[in-house]
N, CA, C and O atoms as a DFTB+ gen file, in Angstrom:
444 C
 N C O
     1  1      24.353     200.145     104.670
     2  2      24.892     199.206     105.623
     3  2      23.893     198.955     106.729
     4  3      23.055     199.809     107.019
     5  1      23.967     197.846     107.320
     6  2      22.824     197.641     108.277
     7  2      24.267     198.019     109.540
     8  3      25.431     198.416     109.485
     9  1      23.039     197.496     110.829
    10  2      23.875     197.739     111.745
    11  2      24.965     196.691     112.058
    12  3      26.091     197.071     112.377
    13  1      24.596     195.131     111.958
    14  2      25.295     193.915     112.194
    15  2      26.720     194.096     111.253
    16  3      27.755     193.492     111.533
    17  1      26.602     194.954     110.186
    18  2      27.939     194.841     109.324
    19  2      28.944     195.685     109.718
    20  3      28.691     196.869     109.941
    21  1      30.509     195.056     109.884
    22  2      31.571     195.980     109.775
    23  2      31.409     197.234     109.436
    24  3      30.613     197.471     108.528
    25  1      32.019     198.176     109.989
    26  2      32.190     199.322     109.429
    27  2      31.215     200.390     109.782
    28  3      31.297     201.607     109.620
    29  1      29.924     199.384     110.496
    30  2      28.378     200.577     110.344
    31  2      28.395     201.268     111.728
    32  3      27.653     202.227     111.942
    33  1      29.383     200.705     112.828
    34  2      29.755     201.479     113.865
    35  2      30.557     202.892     113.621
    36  3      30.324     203.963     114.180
    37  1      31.493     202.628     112.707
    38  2      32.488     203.633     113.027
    39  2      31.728     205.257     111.786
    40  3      32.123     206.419     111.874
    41  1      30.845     204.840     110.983
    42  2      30.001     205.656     110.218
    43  2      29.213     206.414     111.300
    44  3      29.516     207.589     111.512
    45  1      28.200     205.816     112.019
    46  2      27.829     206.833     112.775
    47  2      28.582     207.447     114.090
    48  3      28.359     208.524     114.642
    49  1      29.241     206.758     114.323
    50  2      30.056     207.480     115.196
    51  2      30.776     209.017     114.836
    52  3      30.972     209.912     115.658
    53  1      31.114     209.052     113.334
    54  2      31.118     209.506     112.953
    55  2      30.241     210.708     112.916
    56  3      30.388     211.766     113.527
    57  1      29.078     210.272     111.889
    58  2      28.171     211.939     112.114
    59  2      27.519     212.059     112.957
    60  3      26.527     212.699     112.610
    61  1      27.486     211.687     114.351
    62  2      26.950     212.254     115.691
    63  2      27.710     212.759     116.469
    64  3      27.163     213.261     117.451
    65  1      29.113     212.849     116.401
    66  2      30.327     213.501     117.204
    67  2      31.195     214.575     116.109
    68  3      32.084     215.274     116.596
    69  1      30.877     214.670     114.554
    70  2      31.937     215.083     114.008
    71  2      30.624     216.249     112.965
    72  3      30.904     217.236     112.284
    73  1      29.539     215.760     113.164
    74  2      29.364     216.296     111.556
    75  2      28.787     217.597     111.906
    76  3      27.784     217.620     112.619
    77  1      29.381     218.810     111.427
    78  2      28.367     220.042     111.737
    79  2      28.754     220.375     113.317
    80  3      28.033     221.053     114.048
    81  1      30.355     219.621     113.823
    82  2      30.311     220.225     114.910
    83  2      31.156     221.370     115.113
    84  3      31.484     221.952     114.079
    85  1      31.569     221.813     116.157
    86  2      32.106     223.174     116.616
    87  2      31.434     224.773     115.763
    88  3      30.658     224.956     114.825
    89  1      32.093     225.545     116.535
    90  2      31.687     227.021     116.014
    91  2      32.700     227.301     114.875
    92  3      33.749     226.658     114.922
    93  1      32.534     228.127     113.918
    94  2      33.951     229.035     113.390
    95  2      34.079     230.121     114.086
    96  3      33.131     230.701     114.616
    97  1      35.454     230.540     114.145
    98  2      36.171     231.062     114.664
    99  2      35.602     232.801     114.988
   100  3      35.885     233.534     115.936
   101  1      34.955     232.987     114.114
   102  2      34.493     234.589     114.217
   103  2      33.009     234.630     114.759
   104  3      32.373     235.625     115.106
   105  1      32.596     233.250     114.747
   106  2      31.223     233.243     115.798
   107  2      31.612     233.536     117.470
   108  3      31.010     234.256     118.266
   109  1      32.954     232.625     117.700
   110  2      33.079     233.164     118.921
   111  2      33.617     234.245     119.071
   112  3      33.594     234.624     120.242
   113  1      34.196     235.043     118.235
   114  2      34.655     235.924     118.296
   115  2      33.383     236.888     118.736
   116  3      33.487     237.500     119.799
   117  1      32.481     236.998     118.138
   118  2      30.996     237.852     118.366
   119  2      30.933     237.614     119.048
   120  3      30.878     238.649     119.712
   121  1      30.836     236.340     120.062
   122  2      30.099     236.242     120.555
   123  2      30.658     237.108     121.987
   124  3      29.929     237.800     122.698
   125  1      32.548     236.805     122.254
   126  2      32.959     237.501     123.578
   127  2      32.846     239.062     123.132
   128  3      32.794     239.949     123.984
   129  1      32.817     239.293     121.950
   130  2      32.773     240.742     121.630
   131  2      30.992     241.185     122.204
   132  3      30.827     242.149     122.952
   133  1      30.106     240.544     121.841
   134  2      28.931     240.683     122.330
   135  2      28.856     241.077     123.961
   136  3      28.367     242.029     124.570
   137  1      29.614     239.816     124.381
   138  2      29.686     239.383     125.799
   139  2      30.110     240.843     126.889
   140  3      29.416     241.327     127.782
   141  1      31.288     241.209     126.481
   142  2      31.773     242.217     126.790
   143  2      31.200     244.174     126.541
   144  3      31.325     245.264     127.100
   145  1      30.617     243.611     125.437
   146  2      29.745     245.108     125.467
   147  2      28.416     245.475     126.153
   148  3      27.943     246.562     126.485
   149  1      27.822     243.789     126.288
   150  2      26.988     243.728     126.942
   151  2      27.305     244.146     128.570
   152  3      26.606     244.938     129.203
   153  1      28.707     243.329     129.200
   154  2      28.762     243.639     130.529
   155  2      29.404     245.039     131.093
   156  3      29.318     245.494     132.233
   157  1      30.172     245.662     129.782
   158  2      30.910     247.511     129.685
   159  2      29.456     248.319     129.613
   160  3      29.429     249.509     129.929
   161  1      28.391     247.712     129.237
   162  2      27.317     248.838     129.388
   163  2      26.367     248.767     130.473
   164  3      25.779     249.684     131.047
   165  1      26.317     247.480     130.661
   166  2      25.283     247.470     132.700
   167  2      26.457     248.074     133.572
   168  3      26.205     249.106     134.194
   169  1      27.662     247.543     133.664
   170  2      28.628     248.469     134.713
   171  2      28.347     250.142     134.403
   172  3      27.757     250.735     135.306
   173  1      28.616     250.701     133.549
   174  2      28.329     252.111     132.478
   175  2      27.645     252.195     133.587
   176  3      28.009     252.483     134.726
   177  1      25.965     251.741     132.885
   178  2      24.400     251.898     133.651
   179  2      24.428     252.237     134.722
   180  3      23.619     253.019     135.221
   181  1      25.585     251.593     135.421
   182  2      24.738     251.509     136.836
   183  2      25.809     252.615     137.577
   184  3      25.494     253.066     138.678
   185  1      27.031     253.016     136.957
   186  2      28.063     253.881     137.323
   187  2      27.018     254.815     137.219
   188  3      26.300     254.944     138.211
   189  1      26.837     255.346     136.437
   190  2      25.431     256.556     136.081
   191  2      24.199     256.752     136.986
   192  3      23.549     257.731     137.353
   193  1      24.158     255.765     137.143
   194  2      22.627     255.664     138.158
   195  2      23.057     256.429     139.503
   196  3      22.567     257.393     140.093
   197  1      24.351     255.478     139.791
   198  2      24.803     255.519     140.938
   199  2      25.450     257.458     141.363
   200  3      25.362     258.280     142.276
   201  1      25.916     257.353     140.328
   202  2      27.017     258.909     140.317
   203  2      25.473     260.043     140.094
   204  3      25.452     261.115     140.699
   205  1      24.526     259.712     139.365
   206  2      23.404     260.546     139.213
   207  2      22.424     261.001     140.655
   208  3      21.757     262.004     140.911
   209  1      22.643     260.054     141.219
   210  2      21.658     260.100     142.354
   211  2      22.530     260.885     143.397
   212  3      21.953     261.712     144.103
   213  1      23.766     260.703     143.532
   214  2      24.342     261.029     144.719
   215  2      25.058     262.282     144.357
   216  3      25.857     262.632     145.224
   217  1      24.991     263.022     143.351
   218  2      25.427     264.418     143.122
   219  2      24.839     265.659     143.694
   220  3      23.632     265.865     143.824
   221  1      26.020     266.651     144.098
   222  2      25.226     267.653     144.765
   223  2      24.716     268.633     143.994
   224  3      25.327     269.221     143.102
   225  1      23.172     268.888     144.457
   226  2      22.631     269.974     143.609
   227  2      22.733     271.375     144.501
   228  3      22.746     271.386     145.732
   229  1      22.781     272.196     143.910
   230  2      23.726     273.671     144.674
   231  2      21.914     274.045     143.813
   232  3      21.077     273.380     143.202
   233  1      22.094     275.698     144.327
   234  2      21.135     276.624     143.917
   235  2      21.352     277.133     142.710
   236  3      20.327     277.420     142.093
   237  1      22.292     277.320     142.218
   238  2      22.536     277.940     141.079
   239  2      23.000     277.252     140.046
   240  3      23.611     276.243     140.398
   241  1      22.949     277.392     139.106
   242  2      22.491     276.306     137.568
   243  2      24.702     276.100     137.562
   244  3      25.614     276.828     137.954
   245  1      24.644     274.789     136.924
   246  2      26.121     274.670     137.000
   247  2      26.631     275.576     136.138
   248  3      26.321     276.340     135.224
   249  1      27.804     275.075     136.982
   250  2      28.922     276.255     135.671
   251  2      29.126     277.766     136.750
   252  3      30.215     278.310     136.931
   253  1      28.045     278.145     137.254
   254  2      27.803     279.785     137.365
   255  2      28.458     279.930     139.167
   256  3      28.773     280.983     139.721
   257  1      28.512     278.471     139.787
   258  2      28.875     279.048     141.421
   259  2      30.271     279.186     141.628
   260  3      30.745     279.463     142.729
   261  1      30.945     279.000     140.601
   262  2      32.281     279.830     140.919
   263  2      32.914     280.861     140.336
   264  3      34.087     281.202     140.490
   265  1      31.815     281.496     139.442
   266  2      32.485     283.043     138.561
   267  2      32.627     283.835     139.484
   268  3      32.903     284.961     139.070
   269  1      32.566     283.758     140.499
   270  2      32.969     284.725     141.343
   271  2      34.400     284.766     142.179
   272  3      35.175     285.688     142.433
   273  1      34.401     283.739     142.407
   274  2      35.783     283.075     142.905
   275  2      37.091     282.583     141.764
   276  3      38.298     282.459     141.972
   277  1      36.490     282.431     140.838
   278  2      37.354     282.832     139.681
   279  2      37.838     284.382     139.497
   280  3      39.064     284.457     139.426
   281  1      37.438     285.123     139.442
   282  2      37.585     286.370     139.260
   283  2      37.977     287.012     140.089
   284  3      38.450     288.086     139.717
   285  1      37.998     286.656     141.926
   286  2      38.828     287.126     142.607
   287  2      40.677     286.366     142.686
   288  3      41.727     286.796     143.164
   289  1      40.353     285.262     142.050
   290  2      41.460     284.447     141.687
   291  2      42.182     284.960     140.870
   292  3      43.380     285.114     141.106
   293  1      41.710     285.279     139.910
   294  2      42.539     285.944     138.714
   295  2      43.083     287.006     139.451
   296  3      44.223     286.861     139.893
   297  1      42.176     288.555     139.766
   298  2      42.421     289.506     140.172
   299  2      43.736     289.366     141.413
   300  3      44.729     290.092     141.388
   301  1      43.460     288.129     142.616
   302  2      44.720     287.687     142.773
   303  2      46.075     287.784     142.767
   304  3      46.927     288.453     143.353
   305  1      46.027     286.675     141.698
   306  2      46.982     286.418     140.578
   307  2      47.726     287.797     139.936
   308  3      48.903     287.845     139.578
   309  1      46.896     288.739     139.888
   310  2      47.429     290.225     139.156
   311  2      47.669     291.066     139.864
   312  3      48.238     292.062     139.420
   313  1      47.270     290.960     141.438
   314  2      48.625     291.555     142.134
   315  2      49.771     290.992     142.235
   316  3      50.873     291.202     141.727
   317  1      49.263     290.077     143.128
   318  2      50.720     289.050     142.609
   319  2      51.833     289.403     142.463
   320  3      52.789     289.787     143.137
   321  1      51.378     289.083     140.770
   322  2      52.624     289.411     139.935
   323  2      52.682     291.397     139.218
   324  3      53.008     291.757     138.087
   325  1      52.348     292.047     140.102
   326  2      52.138     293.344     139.755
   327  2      52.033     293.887     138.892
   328  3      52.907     294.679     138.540
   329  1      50.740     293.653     138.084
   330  2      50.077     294.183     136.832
   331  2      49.304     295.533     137.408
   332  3      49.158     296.558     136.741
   333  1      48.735     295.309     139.057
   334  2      48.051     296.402     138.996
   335  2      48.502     296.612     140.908
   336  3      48.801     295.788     141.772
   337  1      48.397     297.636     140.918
   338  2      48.729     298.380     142.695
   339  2      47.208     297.764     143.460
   340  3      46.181     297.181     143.110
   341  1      47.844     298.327     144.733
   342  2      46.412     297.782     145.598
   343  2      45.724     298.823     145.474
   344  3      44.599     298.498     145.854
   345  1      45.714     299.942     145.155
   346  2      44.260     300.596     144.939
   347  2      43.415     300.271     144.125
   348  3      42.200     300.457     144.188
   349  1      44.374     299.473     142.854
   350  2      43.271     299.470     141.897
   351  2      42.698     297.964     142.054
   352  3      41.699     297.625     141.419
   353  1      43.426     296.997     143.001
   354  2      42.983     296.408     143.627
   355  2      42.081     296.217     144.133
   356  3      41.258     295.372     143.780
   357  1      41.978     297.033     145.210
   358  2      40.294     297.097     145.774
   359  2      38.931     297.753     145.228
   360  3      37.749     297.594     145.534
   361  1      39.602     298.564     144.283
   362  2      38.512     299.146     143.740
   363  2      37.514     297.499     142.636
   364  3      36.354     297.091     142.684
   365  1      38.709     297.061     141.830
   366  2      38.188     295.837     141.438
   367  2      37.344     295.181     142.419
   368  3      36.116     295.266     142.399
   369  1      37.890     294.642     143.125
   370  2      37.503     293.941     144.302
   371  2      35.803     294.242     144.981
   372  3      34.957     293.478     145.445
   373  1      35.842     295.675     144.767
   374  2      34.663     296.162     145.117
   375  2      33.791     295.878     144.063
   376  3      32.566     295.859     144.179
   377  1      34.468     295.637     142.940
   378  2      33.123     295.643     141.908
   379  2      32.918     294.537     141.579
   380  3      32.017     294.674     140.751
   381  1      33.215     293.111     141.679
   382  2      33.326     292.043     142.177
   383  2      32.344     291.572     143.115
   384  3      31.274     290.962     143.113
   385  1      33.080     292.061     143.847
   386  2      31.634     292.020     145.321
   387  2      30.303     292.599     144.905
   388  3      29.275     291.926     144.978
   389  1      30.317     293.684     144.524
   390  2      28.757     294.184     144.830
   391  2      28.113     293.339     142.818
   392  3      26.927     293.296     142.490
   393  1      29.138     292.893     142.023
   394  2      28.616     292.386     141.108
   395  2      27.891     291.202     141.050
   396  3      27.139     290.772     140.175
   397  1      28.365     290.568     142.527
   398  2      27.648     289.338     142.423
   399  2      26.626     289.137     142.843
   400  3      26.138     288.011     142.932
   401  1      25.959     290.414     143.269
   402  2      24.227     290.638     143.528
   403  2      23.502     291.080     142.837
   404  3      22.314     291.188     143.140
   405  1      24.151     291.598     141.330
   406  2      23.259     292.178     140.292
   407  2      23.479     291.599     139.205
   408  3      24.509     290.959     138.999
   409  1      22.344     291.775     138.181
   410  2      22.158     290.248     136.954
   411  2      23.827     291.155     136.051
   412  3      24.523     292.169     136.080
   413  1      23.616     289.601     135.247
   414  2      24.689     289.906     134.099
   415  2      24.727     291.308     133.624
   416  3      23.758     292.067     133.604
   417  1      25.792     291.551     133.287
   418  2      26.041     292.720     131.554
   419  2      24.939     292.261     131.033
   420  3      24.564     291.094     131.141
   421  1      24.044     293.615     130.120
   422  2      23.408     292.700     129.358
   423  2      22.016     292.592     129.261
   424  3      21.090     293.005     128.562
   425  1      22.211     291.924     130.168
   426  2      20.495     291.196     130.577
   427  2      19.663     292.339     131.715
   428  3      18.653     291.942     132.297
   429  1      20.102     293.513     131.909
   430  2      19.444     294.851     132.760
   431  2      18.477     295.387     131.276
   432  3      18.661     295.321     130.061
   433  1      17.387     295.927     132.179
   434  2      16.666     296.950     131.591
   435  2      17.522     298.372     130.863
   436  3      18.559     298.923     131.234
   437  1      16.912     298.575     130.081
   438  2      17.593     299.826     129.724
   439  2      16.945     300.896     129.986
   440  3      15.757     300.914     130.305
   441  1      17.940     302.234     129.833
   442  2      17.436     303.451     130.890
   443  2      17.211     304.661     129.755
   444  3      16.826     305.776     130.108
C-alpha cells in the first residue's frame, strides 16, 4: 500500500503503538522483585555499617564479661530458694571472687 491509499494510515498506526509492545507479566515481576532486594540490601548495608561502628568494645573478648555475674546470679538464685545455707554461701562466693583473677580450669600449668 502506498501512503495516499485507504487503509495505509490505520496499518502503521498499528505497528508503531501495538507491535512488540508492553512487558509480560513475570518481567515485571523480576523486575520489583529485583527492585526490592536491591533496596532490603543497601538498607541491610548500611544498618551494619552503622550498628558496626558504634558498638562498644569492652577489654575482654565477648561472651566472657559476664561469667562472673552470672555465677553470682545463679549462686543467688540458690539461696533464694534454699538449696544451700549462707555458709556455704559465702564460701562459694569466695571462690567466685578470687576466681575471677585466675585463668580458666584447665588452661594452668601443671604441678
Amino acid at each position: 500500500m502506498q501512503p495516499g491509499q485507504p487503509g495505509a494510515c490505520k496499518e502503521m498506526v498499528g505497528m508503531m503503538f501495538w507491535y512488540g509492545g508492553g512487558w509480560p507479566f513475570w518481567e515485571v515481576g523480576l523486575m520489583w522483585v529485583g527492585m526490592i532486594a536491591f533496596w532490603g540490601l543497601l538498607i541491610w548495608a548500611v544498618y551494619a555499617l552503622i550498628t558496626g561502628a558504634t558498638r562498644r568494645r569492652g577489654p575482654e573478648a565477648p561472651g566472657e564479661e559476664h561469667r562472673g555475674d552470672d555465677a553470682r546470679r545463679i549462686l543467688d538464685q540458690r539461696l533464694a530458694r534454699g538449696e544451700i545455707d549462707a555458709d556455704e554461701y559465702r564460701r562459694l562466693r569466695e571462690l567466685i571472687t578470687a576466681g575471677d583473677h585466675h585463668t580458666p580450669a584447665g588452661t594452668g600449668s601443671a604441678r
